[in-house]
């Protein structure tokens, strides 16, 4: 089963700027179900990403990126929108009072005071999209790029096995369990905690908080999850392959300064880093081989 058959540049850009409550592609159904009524998003419109600006994360207010453009709804306000073609005409994008977004010195919408998403980072994302539109086009922003069938190979699982230290007889492991070594009750809890369907194939799980056994790193057929209290990140393989990951003492710094803690992880911190680097290497090889074969056809 192959989940990610293609991707576009907007989704790739959004994943680079992902933080907690900025959902890209995998938007919870409880949130997405409100989009048509509260944000006036048509049924045939493709939703790429959503930044929830509500304090409880219920999806009533926020900012959507779709194939049409940007749609937003502020607290107590009505749904508004801006087409990508119009963003292309904007020269200045700034933030004032840490919440007010200005296009060409005109207040356009509020980022929202109930979001932890850094205001400067949001402006950087908007500027990146705007610059791409000015240099290329809306058509290229949404041009679909084919992806390899990652799941038709065993390289991802084999990489996980290399780092697994599992002794069933003594119930010893370093926190990383692969495929059949993942207890059934753990699989059930992971599916519930990560909102996974029964069709989503879990390849490996690295527990980083033993006292909260659902938290950690989950390797899937289609990508990888990083989850702990106040941090929830998902990267499909095409976004993970060149994702910036750094080790700082007992923390991973992921992407745009997402802090993921390793203090209670049974696997050595440097081993976790090496594990992730090896996964990136495998994904890059699969991706590059596919692109080379595709171009030669």
PDB file of C-alpha atoms in Angstrom:
ATOM      1  CA  UNK A   1       0.000   0.000   0.000  1.00  0.00           C
ATOM      2  CA  UNK A   2       1.472   3.390  -0.976  1.00  0.00           C
ATOM      3  CA  UNK A   3       0.047   6.487   0.682  1.00  0.00           C
ATOM      4  CA  UNK A   4       2.094   9.343  -0.736  1.00  0.00           C
ATOM      5  CA  UNK A   5       1.853   8.972  -4.516  1.00  0.00           C
ATOM      6  CA  UNK A   6       2.634  12.603  -5.216  1.00  0.00           C
ATOM      7  CA  UNK A   7       3.227  15.948  -3.565  1.00  0.00           C
ATOM      8  CA  UNK A   8       3.300  19.629  -4.467  1.00  0.00           C
ATOM      9  CA  UNK A   9       5.608  22.478  -3.499  1.00  0.00           C
ATOM     10  CA  UNK A  10       3.108  24.150  -1.142  1.00  0.00           C
ATOM     11  CA  UNK A  11       2.772  21.027   1.003  1.00  0.00           C
ATOM     12  CA  UNK A  12       6.556  20.635   0.997  1.00  0.00           C
ATOM     13  CA  UNK A  13       6.974  24.261   2.147  1.00  0.00           C
ATOM     14  CA  UNK A  14       4.354  23.900   4.892  1.00  0.00           C
ATOM     15  CA  UNK A  15       6.046  20.789   6.282  1.00  0.00           C
ATOM     16  CA  UNK A  16       9.304  22.740   6.591  1.00  0.00           C
ATOM     17  CA  UNK A  17       7.466  25.238   8.822  1.00  0.00           C
ATOM     18  CA  UNK A  18       5.479  22.687  10.792  1.00  0.00           C
ATOM     19  CA  UNK A  19       4.939  23.099  14.522  1.00  0.00           C
ATOM     20  CA  UNK A  20       2.425  21.835  17.046  1.00  0.00           C
ATOM     21  CA  UNK A  21      -1.149  22.709  15.966  1.00  0.00           C
ATOM     22  CA  UNK A  22       0.008  23.600  12.460  1.00  0.00           C
ATOM     23  CA  UNK A  23      -1.382  20.589  10.643  1.00  0.00           C
ATOM     24  CA  UNK A  24      -0.144  19.687   7.169  1.00  0.00           C
ATOM     25  CA  UNK A  25      -2.057  17.062   5.120  1.00  0.00           C
ATOM     26  CA  UNK A  26      -3.100  15.029   8.186  1.00  0.00           C
ATOM     27  CA  UNK A  27      -5.685  17.378   9.683  1.00  0.00           C
ATOM     28  CA  UNK A  28      -7.880  15.757  12.389  1.00  0.00           C
ATOM     29  CA  UNK A  29     -11.367  15.008  11.103  1.00  0.00           C
ATOM     30  CA  UNK A  30     -12.929  16.758  14.118  1.00  0.00           C
ATOM     31  CA  UNK A  31     -11.269  19.970  12.914  1.00  0.00           C
ATOM     32  CA  UNK A  32     -11.695  19.488   9.174  1.00  0.00           C
ATOM     33  CA  UNK A  33     -15.419  18.797   9.579  1.00  0.00           C
ATOM     34  CA  UNK A  34     -15.893  22.451  10.604  1.00  0.00           C
ATOM     35  CA  UNK A  35     -14.054  23.880   7.593  1.00  0.00           C
ATOM     36  CA  UNK A  36     -16.908  24.065   5.080  1.00  0.00           C
ATOM     37  CA  UNK A  37     -19.343  25.783   7.427  1.00  0.00           C
ATOM     38  CA  UNK A  38     -17.011  28.051   9.418  1.00  0.00           C
ATOM     39  CA  UNK A  39     -14.423  28.872   6.733  1.00  0.00           C
ATOM     40  CA  UNK A  40     -16.623  28.618   3.610  1.00  0.00           C
ATOM     41  CA  UNK A  41     -14.321  26.011   2.036  1.00  0.00           C
ATOM     42  CA  UNK A  42     -16.060  24.313  -0.895  1.00  0.00           C
ATOM     43  CA  UNK A  43     -16.253  20.482  -1.031  1.00  0.00           C
ATOM     44  CA  UNK A  44     -14.049  20.337  -4.147  1.00  0.00           C
ATOM     45  CA  UNK A  45     -11.344  22.571  -2.629  1.00  0.00           C
ATOM     46  CA  UNK A  46      -8.142  20.763  -1.612  1.00  0.00           C
ATOM     47  CA  UNK A  47      -6.974  21.573   1.918  1.00  0.00           C
ATOM     48  CA  UNK A  48      -3.176  21.547   2.278  1.00  0.00           C
ATOM     49  CA  UNK A  49      -2.586  22.866   5.800  1.00  0.00           C
ATOM     50  CA  UNK A  50      -4.321  24.447   8.782  1.00  0.00           C
ATOM     51  CA  UNK A  51      -3.051  26.546  11.684  1.00  0.00           C
ATOM     52  CA  UNK A  52      -5.397  26.287  14.668  1.00  0.00           C
ATOM     53  CA  UNK A  53      -5.451  29.567  16.612  1.00  0.00           C
ATOM     54  CA  UNK A  54      -7.976  28.500  19.274  1.00  0.00           C
ATOM     55  CA  UNK A  55      -6.778  28.027  22.836  1.00  0.00           C
ATOM     56  CA  UNK A  56      -8.282  24.536  23.121  1.00  0.00           C
ATOM     57  CA  UNK A  57      -7.376  23.404  19.609  1.00  0.00           C
ATOM     58  CA  UNK A  58     -10.980  22.888  18.537  1.00  0.00           C
ATOM     59  CA  UNK A  59     -10.618  24.323  15.026  1.00  0.00           C
ATOM     60  CA  UNK A  60     -13.255  27.070  15.214  1.00  0.00           C
ATOM     61  CA  UNK A  61     -10.812  29.819  14.236  1.00  0.00           C
ATOM     62  CA  UNK A  62      -7.547  29.759  12.353  1.00  0.00           C
ATOM     63  CA  UNK A  63      -5.907  29.876   8.954  1.00  0.00           C
ATOM     64  CA  UNK A  64      -6.269  27.404   6.083  1.00  0.00           C
ATOM     65  CA  UNK A  65      -4.008  26.965   3.067  1.00  0.00           C
ATOM     66  CA  UNK A  66      -5.888  25.413   0.148  1.00  0.00           C
ATOM     67  CA  UNK A  67      -5.410  25.124  -3.599  1.00  0.00           C
ATOM     68  CA  UNK A  68      -7.497  28.314  -3.878  1.00  0.00           C
ATOM     69  CA  UNK A  69      -5.498  30.460  -1.476  1.00  0.00           C
ATOM     70  CA  UNK A  70      -5.546  31.500   2.175  1.00  0.00           C
ATOM     71  CA  UNK A  71      -8.769  31.317   4.168  1.00  0.00           C
ATOM     72  CA  UNK A  72      -9.056  32.572   7.728  1.00  0.00           C
ATOM     73  CA  UNK A  73     -11.512  33.245  10.496  1.00  0.00           C
ATOM     74  CA  UNK A  74     -10.730  35.350  13.563  1.00  0.00           C
ATOM     75  CA  UNK A  75     -12.448  35.127  16.936  1.00  0.00           C
ATOM     76  CA  UNK A  76     -15.918  36.598  16.567  1.00  0.00           C
ATOM     77  CA  UNK A  77     -15.312  37.433  12.909  1.00  0.00           C
ATOM     78  CA  UNK A  78     -16.519  36.092   9.592  1.00  0.00           C
ATOM     79  CA  UNK A  79     -14.717  33.835   7.148  1.00  0.00           C
ATOM     80  CA  UNK A  80     -12.428  35.702   4.733  1.00  0.00           C
ATOM     81  CA  UNK A  81     -10.097  34.702   1.919  1.00  0.00           C
ATOM     82  CA  UNK A  82      -7.243  35.724  -0.372  1.00  0.00           C
ATOM     83  CA  UNK A  83      -6.440  33.966  -3.651  1.00  0.00           C
ATOM     84  CA  UNK A  84      -2.860  32.936  -4.427  1.00  0.00           C
ATOM     85  CA  UNK A  85      -2.945  35.222  -7.459  1.00  0.00           C
ATOM     86  CA  UNK A  86      -3.599  38.147  -5.111  1.00  0.00           C
ATOM     87  CA  UNK A  87      -0.807  37.133  -2.725  1.00  0.00           C
ATOM     88  CA  UNK A  88       1.506  37.277  -5.738  1.00  0.00           C
ATOM     89  CA  UNK A  89       0.787  41.024  -5.938  1.00  0.00           C
ATOM     90  CA  UNK A  90       1.671  41.695  -2.289  1.00  0.00           C
ATOM     91  CA  UNK A  91       5.054  43.360  -1.764  1.00  0.00           C
ATOM     92  CA  UNK A  92       5.249  43.797   1.997  1.00  0.00           C
ATOM     93  CA  UNK A  93       4.203  41.183   4.591  1.00  0.00           C
ATOM     94  CA  UNK A  94       4.706  42.222   8.216  1.00  0.00           C
ATOM     95  CA  UNK A  95       3.442  41.553  11.731  1.00  0.00           C
ATOM     96  CA  UNK A  96       2.444  44.119  14.363  1.00  0.00           C
ATOM     97  CA  UNK A  97       1.583  43.618  18.051  1.00  0.00           C
ATOM     98  CA  UNK A  98       2.669  40.003  17.506  1.00  0.00           C
ATOM     99  CA  UNK A  99      -0.783  39.072  16.094  1.00  0.00           C
ATOM    100  CA  UNK A 100      -1.769  41.529  13.332  1.00  0.00           C
ATOM    101  CA  UNK A 101      -0.720  40.460   9.829  1.00  0.00           C
ATOM    102  CA  UNK A 102      -0.301  43.343   7.359  1.00  0.00           C
ATOM    103  CA  UNK A 103      -0.167  43.058   3.564  1.00  0.00           C
ATOM    104  CA  UNK A 104       1.315  46.215   2.015  1.00  0.00           C
ATOM    105  CA  UNK A 105       0.782  48.127   5.289  1.00  0.00           C
ATOM    106  CA  UNK A 106      -2.901  47.198   5.437  1.00  0.00           C
ATOM    107  CA  UNK A 107      -4.125  44.999   8.304  1.00  0.00           C
ATOM    108  CA  UNK A 108      -5.444  41.852   6.692  1.00  0.00           C
ATOM    109  CA  UNK A 109      -6.078  39.341   9.488  1.00  0.00           C
ATOM    110  CA  UNK A 110      -5.095  38.312  13.002  1.00  0.00           C
ATOM    111  CA  UNK A 111      -2.746  35.460  13.666  1.00  0.00           C
ATOM    112  CA  UNK A 112      -4.545  34.990  16.961  1.00  0.00           C
ATOM    113  CA  UNK A 113      -3.400  35.412  20.519  1.00  0.00           C
ATOM    114  CA  UNK A 114      -4.235  31.824  21.485  1.00  0.00           C
ATOM    115  CA  UNK A 115      -1.660  30.131  19.248  1.00  0.00           C
ATOM    116  CA  UNK A 116       1.890  29.236  20.265  1.00  0.00           C
ATOM    117  CA  UNK A 117       3.016  29.353  16.646  1.00  0.00           C
ATOM    118  CA  UNK A 118       5.777  32.004  16.414  1.00  0.00           C
ATOM    119  CA  UNK A 119       4.507  35.094  14.611  1.00  0.00           C
ATOM    120  CA  UNK A 120       7.844  35.732  12.889  1.00  0.00           C
ATOM    121  CA  UNK A 121       7.896  32.147  11.628  1.00  0.00           C
ATOM    122  CA  UNK A 122       4.415  32.513  10.158  1.00  0.00           C
ATOM    123  CA  UNK A 123       5.484  35.665   8.315  1.00  0.00           C
ATOM    124  CA  UNK A 124       8.559  33.809   7.039  1.00  0.00           C
ATOM    125  CA  UNK A 125       6.289  31.074   5.657  1.00  0.00           C
ATOM    126  CA  UNK A 126       4.007  33.606   3.928  1.00  0.00           C
ATOM    127  CA  UNK A 127       7.009  35.402   2.437  1.00  0.00           C
ATOM    128  CA  UNK A 128       8.424  32.086   1.179  1.00  0.00           C
ATOM    129  CA  UNK A 129       5.130  31.276  -0.571  1.00  0.00           C
ATOM    130  CA  UNK A 130       4.840  34.824  -1.952  1.00  0.00           C
ATOM    131  CA  UNK A 131       8.423  34.724  -3.270  1.00  0.00           C
ATOM    132  CA  UNK A 132       7.794  31.388  -4.963  1.00  0.00           C
ATOM    133  CA  UNK A 133       4.710  32.804  -6.672  1.00  0.00           C
ATOM    134  CA  UNK A 134       6.636  35.847  -7.885  1.00  0.00           C
ATOM    135  CA  UNK A 135       9.495  33.718  -9.229  1.00  0.00           C
ATOM    136  CA  UNK A 136       7.354  30.940 -10.701  1.00  0.00           C
ATOM    137  CA  UNK A 137       3.553  30.598 -10.771  1.00  0.00           C
ATOM    138  CA  UNK A 138       0.475  29.232  -9.023  1.00  0.00           C
ATOM    139  CA  UNK A 139       0.515  26.313 -11.468  1.00  0.00           C
ATOM    140  CA  UNK A 140       4.036  25.316 -10.399  1.00  0.00           C
ATOM    141  CA  UNK A 141       3.145  25.781  -6.720  1.00  0.00           C
ATOM    142  CA  UNK A 142       0.609  22.974  -7.154  1.00  0.00           C
ATOM    143  CA  UNK A 143       2.366  20.867  -9.773  1.00  0.00           C
ATOM    144  CA  UNK A 144       2.265  17.246  -8.629  1.00  0.00           C
ATOM    145  CA  UNK A 145       5.611  15.444  -8.255  1.00  0.00           C
ATOM    146  CA  UNK A 146       5.464  11.664  -8.323  1.00  0.00           C
ATOM    147  CA  UNK A 147       6.866   9.719  -5.389  1.00  0.00           C
ATOM    148  CA  UNK A 148       8.477   6.277  -5.163  1.00  0.00           C
ATOM    149  CA  UNK A 149       6.537   3.404  -3.672  1.00  0.00           C
ATOM    150  CA  UNK A 150       8.508   3.364  -0.422  1.00  0.00           C
ATOM    151  CA  UNK A 151       6.380   0.569   0.959  1.00  0.00           C
ATOM    152  CA  UNK A 152       7.297  -1.902  -1.778  1.00  0.00           C
ATOM    153  CA  UNK A 153      10.785  -2.242  -0.285  1.00  0.00           C
ATOM    154  CA  UNK A 154      12.106  -3.584   3.028  1.00  0.00           C
ATOM    155  CA  UNK A 155      14.817  -0.963   3.464  1.00  0.00           C
ATOM    156  CA  UNK A 156      12.883   1.089   6.027  1.00  0.00           C
ATOM    157  CA  UNK A 157      12.127  -1.937   8.198  1.00  0.00           C
ATOM    158  CA  UNK A 158      15.672  -3.277   7.826  1.00  0.00           C
ATOM    159  CA  UNK A 159      17.090   0.064   8.988  1.00  0.00           C
ATOM    160  CA  UNK A 160      14.879  -0.072  12.081  1.00  0.00           C
ATOM    161  CA  UNK A 161      15.964  -3.654  12.830  1.00  0.00           C
ATOM    162  CA  UNK A 162      19.626  -2.578  12.784  1.00  0.00           C
ATOM    163  CA  UNK A 163      18.994  -0.336  15.801  1.00  0.00           C
ATOM    164  CA  UNK A 164      16.643  -2.655  17.689  1.00  0.00           C
ATOM    165  CA  UNK A 165      17.993  -4.461  20.767  1.00  0.00           C
ATOM    166  CA  UNK A 166      15.299  -6.923  21.652  1.00  0.00           C
ATOM    167  CA  UNK A 167      15.467 -10.009  23.833  1.00  0.00           C
ATOM    168  CA  UNK A 168      12.010 -11.471  24.241  1.00  0.00           C
ATOM    169  CA  UNK A 169      12.980 -14.019  26.886  1.00  0.00           C
ATOM    170  CA  UNK A 170      14.254 -11.320  29.235  1.00  0.00           C
ATOM    171  CA  UNK A 171      11.846  -8.590  28.093  1.00  0.00           C
ATOM    172  CA  UNK A 172      14.840  -6.348  27.422  1.00  0.00           C
ATOM    173  CA  UNK A 173      14.918  -3.644  24.784  1.00  0.00           C
ATOM    174  CA  UNK A 174      16.309  -0.150  24.261  1.00  0.00           C
ATOM    175  CA  UNK A 175      12.888   1.349  23.698  1.00  0.00           C
ATOM    176  CA  UNK A 176      12.791   0.536  19.975  1.00  0.00           C
ATOM    177  CA  UNK A 177      10.542  -2.316  18.842  1.00  0.00           C
ATOM    178  CA  UNK A 178       9.944  -3.341  15.235  1.00  0.00           C
ATOM    179  CA  UNK A 179       6.881  -4.905  13.606  1.00  0.00           C
ATOM    180  CA  UNK A 180       5.939  -8.188  15.345  1.00  0.00           C
ATOM    181  CA  UNK A 181       7.888  -7.182  18.460  1.00  0.00           C
ATOM    182  CA  UNK A 182       5.448  -4.335  19.120  1.00  0.00           C
ATOM    183  CA  UNK A 183       2.922  -5.661  21.697  1.00  0.00           C
ATOM    184  CA  UNK A 184      -0.634  -5.816  20.387  1.00  0.00           C
ATOM    185  CA  UNK A 185      -1.960  -3.619  23.183  1.00  0.00           C
ATOM    186  CA  UNK A 186       0.726  -1.034  22.335  1.00  0.00           C
ATOM    187  CA  UNK A 187      -0.324  -1.084  18.677  1.00  0.00           C
ATOM    188  CA  UNK A 188      -3.930  -0.454  19.713  1.00  0.00           C
ATOM    189  CA  UNK A 189      -2.932   2.448  21.957  1.00  0.00           C
ATOM    190  CA  UNK A 190      -0.724   3.935  19.229  1.00  0.00           C
ATOM    191  CA  UNK A 191      -3.568   3.804  16.704  1.00  0.00           C
ATOM    192  CA  UNK A 192      -5.841   5.625  19.141  1.00  0.00           C
ATOM    193  CA  UNK A 193      -3.219   8.145  20.303  1.00  0.00           C
ATOM    194  CA  UNK A 194      -1.995   8.998  16.773  1.00  0.00           C
ATOM    195  CA  UNK A 195      -5.445   8.774  15.131  1.00  0.00           C
ATOM    196  CA  UNK A 196      -4.316   5.934  12.842  1.00  0.00           C
ATOM    197  CA  UNK A 197      -6.641   3.710  10.850  1.00  0.00           C
ATOM    198  CA  UNK A 198      -6.344  -0.064  10.701  1.00  0.00           C
ATOM    199  CA  UNK A 199      -4.909   0.345   7.182  1.00  0.00           C
ATOM    200  CA  UNK A 200      -1.964   2.424   8.482  1.00  0.00           C
ATOM    201  CA  UNK A 201       0.978   0.066   8.817  1.00  0.00           C
ATOM    202  CA  UNK A 202       3.197   0.676  11.850  1.00  0.00           C
ATOM    203  CA  UNK A 203       6.781  -0.420  11.144  1.00  0.00           C
ATOM    204  CA  UNK A 204       8.522   0.569  14.397  1.00  0.00           C
ATOM    205  CA  UNK A 205       8.029   2.454  17.649  1.00  0.00           C
ATOM    206  CA  UNK A 206      10.668   4.135  19.815  1.00  0.00           C
ATOM    207  CA  UNK A 207       9.341   5.025  23.258  1.00  0.00           C
ATOM    208  CA  UNK A 208      10.937   8.220  24.574  1.00  0.00           C
ATOM    209  CA  UNK A 209       8.737   8.630  27.660  1.00  0.00           C
ATOM    210  CA  UNK A 210       8.456   5.201  29.378  1.00  0.00           C
ATOM    211  CA  UNK A 211       5.853   6.483  31.858  1.00  0.00           C
ATOM    212  CA  UNK A 212       3.719   7.634  28.888  1.00  0.00           C
ATOM    213  CA  UNK A 213       4.112   4.645  26.618  1.00  0.00           C
ATOM    214  CA  UNK A 214       2.315   6.132  23.597  1.00  0.00           C
ATOM    215  CA  UNK A 215       4.768   9.023  23.303  1.00  0.00           C
ATOM    216  CA  UNK A 216       7.842   8.775  21.132  1.00  0.00           C
ATOM    217  CA  UNK A 217       8.780   8.216  17.506  1.00  0.00           C
ATOM    218  CA  UNK A 218       6.561   6.076  15.266  1.00  0.00           C
ATOM    219  CA  UNK A 219       7.873   4.875  11.903  1.00  0.00           C
ATOM    220  CA  UNK A 220       5.086   4.253   9.401  1.00  0.00           C
ATOM    221  CA  UNK A 221       4.819   3.137   5.783  1.00  0.00           C
ATOM    222  CA  UNK A 222       4.145   6.697   4.682  1.00  0.00           C
ATOM    223  CA  UNK A 223       6.230   8.752   7.111  1.00  0.00           C
ATOM    224  CA  UNK A 224       7.290   9.387  10.692  1.00  0.00           C
ATOM    225  CA  UNK A 225       5.651  10.820  13.821  1.00  0.00           C
ATOM    226  CA  UNK A 226       7.258  12.650  16.741  1.00  0.00           C
ATOM    227  CA  UNK A 227       4.864  12.984  19.664  1.00  0.00           C
ATOM    228  CA  UNK A 228       5.087  14.011  23.305  1.00  0.00           C
ATOM    229  CA  UNK A 229       3.087  16.416  25.513  1.00  0.00           C
ATOM    230  CA  UNK A 230       2.764  19.751  23.666  1.00  0.00           C
ATOM    231  CA  UNK A 231       4.603  18.460  20.569  1.00  0.00           C
ATOM    232  CA  UNK A 232       2.911  16.580  17.739  1.00  0.00           C
ATOM    233  CA  UNK A 233       4.695  16.391  14.392  1.00  0.00           C
ATOM    234  CA  UNK A 234       4.208  14.253  11.296  1.00  0.00           C
ATOM    235  CA  UNK A 235       6.485  14.184   8.256  1.00  0.00           C
ATOM    236  CA  UNK A 236       5.806  12.110   5.136  1.00  0.00           C
ATOM    237  CA  UNK A 237       9.001  10.581   3.800  1.00  0.00           C
ATOM    238  CA  UNK A 238       9.382  13.166   1.035  1.00  0.00           C
ATOM    239  CA  UNK A 239       9.485  15.931   3.687  1.00  0.00           C
ATOM    240  CA  UNK A 240      11.573  13.949   6.175  1.00  0.00           C
ATOM    241  CA  UNK A 241      14.366  13.090   3.732  1.00  0.00           C
ATOM    242  CA  UNK A 242      15.987  16.555   3.978  1.00  0.00           C
ATOM    243  CA  UNK A 243      14.500  17.643   7.314  1.00  0.00           C
ATOM    244  CA  UNK A 244      16.920  19.498   9.596  1.00  0.00           C
ATOM    245  CA  UNK A 245      17.504  17.467  12.778  1.00  0.00           C
ATOM    246  CA  UNK A 246      20.097  18.375  15.396  1.00  0.00           C
ATOM    247  CA  UNK A 247      21.057  16.902  18.761  1.00  0.00           C
ATOM    248  CA  UNK A 248      21.472  19.326  21.673  1.00  0.00           C
ATOM    249  CA  UNK A 249      22.258  17.491  24.926  1.00  0.00           C
ATOM    250  CA  UNK A 250      19.031  15.631  25.806  1.00  0.00           C
ATOM    251  CA  UNK A 251      16.927  17.206  23.051  1.00  0.00           C
ATOM    252  CA  UNK A 252      16.308  16.855  19.355  1.00  0.00           C
ATOM    253  CA  UNK A 253      15.827  20.123  17.492  1.00  0.00           C
ATOM    254  CA  UNK A 254      13.549  19.254  14.585  1.00  0.00           C
ATOM    255  CA  UNK A 255      12.769  21.502  11.625  1.00  0.00           C
ATOM    256  CA  UNK A 256      12.011  25.084  12.641  1.00  0.00           C
ATOM    257  CA  UNK A 257      13.118  24.820  16.294  1.00  0.00           C
ATOM    258  CA  UNK A 258      10.722  22.100  17.444  1.00  0.00           C
ATOM    259  CA  UNK A 259      12.156  20.719  20.701  1.00  0.00           C
ATOM    260  CA  UNK A 260      11.709  16.977  21.263  1.00  0.00           C
ATOM    261  CA  UNK A 261      12.984  15.577  24.573  1.00  0.00           C
ATOM    262  CA  UNK A 262      15.157  12.468  24.966  1.00  0.00           C
ATOM    263  CA  UNK A 263      15.966  12.715  28.688  1.00  0.00           C
ATOM    264  CA  UNK A 264      13.967   9.580  29.560  1.00  0.00           C
ATOM    265  CA  UNK A 265      14.680   7.629  26.382  1.00  0.00           C
ATOM    266  CA  UNK A 266      16.361   4.240  26.945  1.00  0.00           C
ATOM    267  CA  UNK A 267      18.224   4.487  23.653  1.00  0.00           C
ATOM    268  CA  UNK A 268      21.390   6.546  23.819  1.00  0.00           C
ATOM    269  CA  UNK A 269      20.848  10.066  22.445  1.00  0.00           C
ATOM    270  CA  UNK A 270      23.588   9.735  19.832  1.00  0.00           C
ATOM    271  CA  UNK A 271      22.095   6.384  18.780  1.00  0.00           C
ATOM    272  CA  UNK A 272      18.683   8.032  18.271  1.00  0.00           C
ATOM    273  CA  UNK A 273      20.339  10.642  16.093  1.00  0.00           C
ATOM    274  CA  UNK A 274      22.189   7.985  14.088  1.00  0.00           C
ATOM    275  CA  UNK A 275      18.932   6.038  13.688  1.00  0.00           C
ATOM    276  CA  UNK A 276      17.180   9.080  12.211  1.00  0.00           C
ATOM    277  CA  UNK A 277      20.147   9.893   9.966  1.00  0.00           C
ATOM    278  CA  UNK A 278      20.117   6.343   8.598  1.00  0.00           C
ATOM    279  CA  UNK A 279      16.403   6.569   7.882  1.00  0.00           C
ATOM    280  CA  UNK A 280      16.993   9.824   5.992  1.00  0.00           C
ATOM    281  CA  UNK A 281      19.799   8.211   3.998  1.00  0.00           C
ATOM    282  CA  UNK A 282      17.621   5.247   3.005  1.00  0.00           C
ATOM    283  CA  UNK A 283      14.717   7.510   2.004  1.00  0.00           C
ATOM    284  CA  UNK A 284      17.030   9.701  -0.087  1.00  0.00           C
ATOM    285  CA  UNK A 285      18.425   6.664  -1.908  1.00  0.00           C
ATOM    286  CA  UNK A 286      14.927   5.340  -2.651  1.00  0.00           C
ATOM    287  CA  UNK A 287      13.779   8.780  -3.764  1.00  0.00           C
ATOM    288  CA  UNK A 288      16.795   9.500  -5.974  1.00  0.00           C
ATOM    289  CA  UNK A 289      16.683   6.035  -7.579  1.00  0.00           C
ATOM    290  CA  UNK A 290      13.015   6.520  -8.381  1.00  0.00           C
ATOM    291  CA  UNK A 291      13.563   9.985  -9.860  1.00  0.00           C
ATOM    292  CA  UNK A 292      16.434   8.679 -12.030  1.00  0.00           C
ATOM    293  CA  UNK A 293      14.346   5.770 -13.299  1.00  0.00           C
ATOM    294  CA  UNK A 294      11.348   8.019 -13.940  1.00  0.00           C
ATOM    295  CA  UNK A 295      13.398  10.534 -15.925  1.00  0.00           C
ATOM    296  CA  UNK A 296      14.894   7.780 -18.051  1.00  0.00           C
ATOM    297  CA  UNK A 297      11.465   6.556 -19.188  1.00  0.00           C
TER     298      UNK A 297
END
